[in-house]
Structures are given as C-alpha cells and as structure tokens.
Short mmCIF file of C-alpha atoms in Angstrom, two decimals:
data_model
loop_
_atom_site.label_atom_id
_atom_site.label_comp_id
_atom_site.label_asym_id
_atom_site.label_seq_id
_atom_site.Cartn_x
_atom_site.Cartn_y
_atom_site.Cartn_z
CA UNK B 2 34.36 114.43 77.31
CA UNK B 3 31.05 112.45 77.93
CA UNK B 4 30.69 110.87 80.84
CA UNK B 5 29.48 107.18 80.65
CA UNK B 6 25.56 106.27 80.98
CA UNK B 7 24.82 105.89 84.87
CA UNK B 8 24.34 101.99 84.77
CA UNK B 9 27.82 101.60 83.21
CA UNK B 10 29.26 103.81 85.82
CA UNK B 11 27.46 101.98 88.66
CA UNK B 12 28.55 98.54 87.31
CA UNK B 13 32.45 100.26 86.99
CA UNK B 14 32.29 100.98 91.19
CA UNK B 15 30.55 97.57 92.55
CA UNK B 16 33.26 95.84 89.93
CA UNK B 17 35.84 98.01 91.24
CA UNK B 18 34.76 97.27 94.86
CA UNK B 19 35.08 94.10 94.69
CA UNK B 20 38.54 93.71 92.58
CA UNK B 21 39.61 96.33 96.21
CA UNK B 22 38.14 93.36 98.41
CA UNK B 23 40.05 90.38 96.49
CA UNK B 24 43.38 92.86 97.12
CA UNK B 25 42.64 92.95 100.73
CA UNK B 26 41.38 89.84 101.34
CA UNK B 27 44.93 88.36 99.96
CA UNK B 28 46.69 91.35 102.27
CA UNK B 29 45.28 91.08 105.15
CA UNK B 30 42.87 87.62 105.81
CA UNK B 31 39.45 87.31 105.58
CA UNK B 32 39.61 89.13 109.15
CA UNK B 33 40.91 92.23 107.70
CA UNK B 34 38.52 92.95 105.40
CA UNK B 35 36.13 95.69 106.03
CA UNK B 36 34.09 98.31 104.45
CA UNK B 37 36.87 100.94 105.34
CA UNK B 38 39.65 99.07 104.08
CA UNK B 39 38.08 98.16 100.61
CA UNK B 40 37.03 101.66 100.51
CA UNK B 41 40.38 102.95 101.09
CA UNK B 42 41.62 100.25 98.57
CA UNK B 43 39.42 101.16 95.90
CA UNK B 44 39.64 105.11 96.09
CA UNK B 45 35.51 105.19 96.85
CA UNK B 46 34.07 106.25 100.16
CA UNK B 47 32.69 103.54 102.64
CA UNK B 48 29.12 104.78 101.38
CA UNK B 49 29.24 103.41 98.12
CA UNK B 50 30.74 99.80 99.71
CA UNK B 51 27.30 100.03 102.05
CA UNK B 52 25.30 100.72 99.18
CA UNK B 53 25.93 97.83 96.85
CA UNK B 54 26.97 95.25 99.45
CA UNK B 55 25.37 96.01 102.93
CA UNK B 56 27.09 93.83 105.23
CA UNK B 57 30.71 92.61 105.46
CA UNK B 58 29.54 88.59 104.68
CA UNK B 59 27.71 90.19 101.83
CA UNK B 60 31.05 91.87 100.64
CA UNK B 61 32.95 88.75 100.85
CA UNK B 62 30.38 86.35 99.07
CA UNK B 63 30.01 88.72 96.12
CA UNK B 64 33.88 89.13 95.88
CA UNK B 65 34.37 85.15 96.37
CA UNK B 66 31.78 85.04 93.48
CA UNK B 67 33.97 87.17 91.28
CA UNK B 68 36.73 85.88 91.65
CA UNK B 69 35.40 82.81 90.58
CA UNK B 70 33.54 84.22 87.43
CA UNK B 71 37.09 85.72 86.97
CA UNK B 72 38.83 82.52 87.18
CA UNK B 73 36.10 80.30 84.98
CA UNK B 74 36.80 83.16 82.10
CA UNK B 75 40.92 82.86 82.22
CA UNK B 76 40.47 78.90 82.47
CA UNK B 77 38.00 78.86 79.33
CA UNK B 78 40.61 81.60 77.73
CA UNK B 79 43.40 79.17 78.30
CA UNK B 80 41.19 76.11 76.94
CA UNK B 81 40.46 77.83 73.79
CA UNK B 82 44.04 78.52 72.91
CA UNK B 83 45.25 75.21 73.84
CA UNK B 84 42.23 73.15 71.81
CA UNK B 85 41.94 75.80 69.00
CA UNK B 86 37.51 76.60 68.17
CA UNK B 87 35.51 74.27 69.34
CA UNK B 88 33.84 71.48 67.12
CA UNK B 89 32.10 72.94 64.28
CA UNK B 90 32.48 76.16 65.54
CA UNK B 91 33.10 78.64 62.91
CA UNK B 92 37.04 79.52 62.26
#
C-alpha cells in the first residue's frame, strides 16, 4: 500500500487534532481541554498537539476556527439543496 505524500498526512493529524479538541471541548469545558486530553482523544502523542498548535489558547482558536469553517460548509450544503444552483449557474 502507498502511503500518502507527507503534506497530506500532516494536514490528516492537525485536522484530526482539532476534530479531538471540538470532542473535548463539548466533554469536558473549555477548562478541560489540554494537550494531553486531545492527544489521548485523537490517538496522537502530546508532541504532535505541541507541534502544530503550541499553546493551549492556540489549540482552542484554531479548533473554534474549524468548527466554524465546518459549520459555514454544512449551512451552504443545506442552502444549495433547499434553493437548487444558484442563478445562472450551470445545472
């Protein structure tokens, strides 16, 4: 099996690391979160949680962030299938 280009994999962990920080945050408060516990959640070691977000208000801004990215991309889903293609978009 071939393994997947580095960049891919390194986008795959800091997406994955921060999916692990939305699941604690809504466990445990904004109080619980910490570079153990999202490395426990997401199966990765507390190194790779330093290395893409150093601090713990660094960890929670960049998971607040995508969780909002996530959230724009279901609402604009949901828009599309309830308004059909957009104005002279083509069908």
């Amino acid at each position: 099996m071939m393994r997947a280009p580095r960049q891919a994999r390194a986008e795959e962990t800091r997406r994955n690391v921060l999916d692990a920080t939305l699941r604690v945050l809504a466990r445990v408060g904004p109080h619980g979160v910490t570079h153990r516990a999202v490395a426990a959640e997401a199966g990765a070691s507390v190194r790779a949680t330093t290395y893409y977000f150093a601090s713990r208000d660094e960890l929670l801004d960049a998971a607040l962030r995508h969780y909002a990215e996530l959230a724009i991309a279901r609402f604009d889903t949901i828009a599309v299938a309830l308004d059909g293609p957009a104005a002279g978009a083509p069908e």
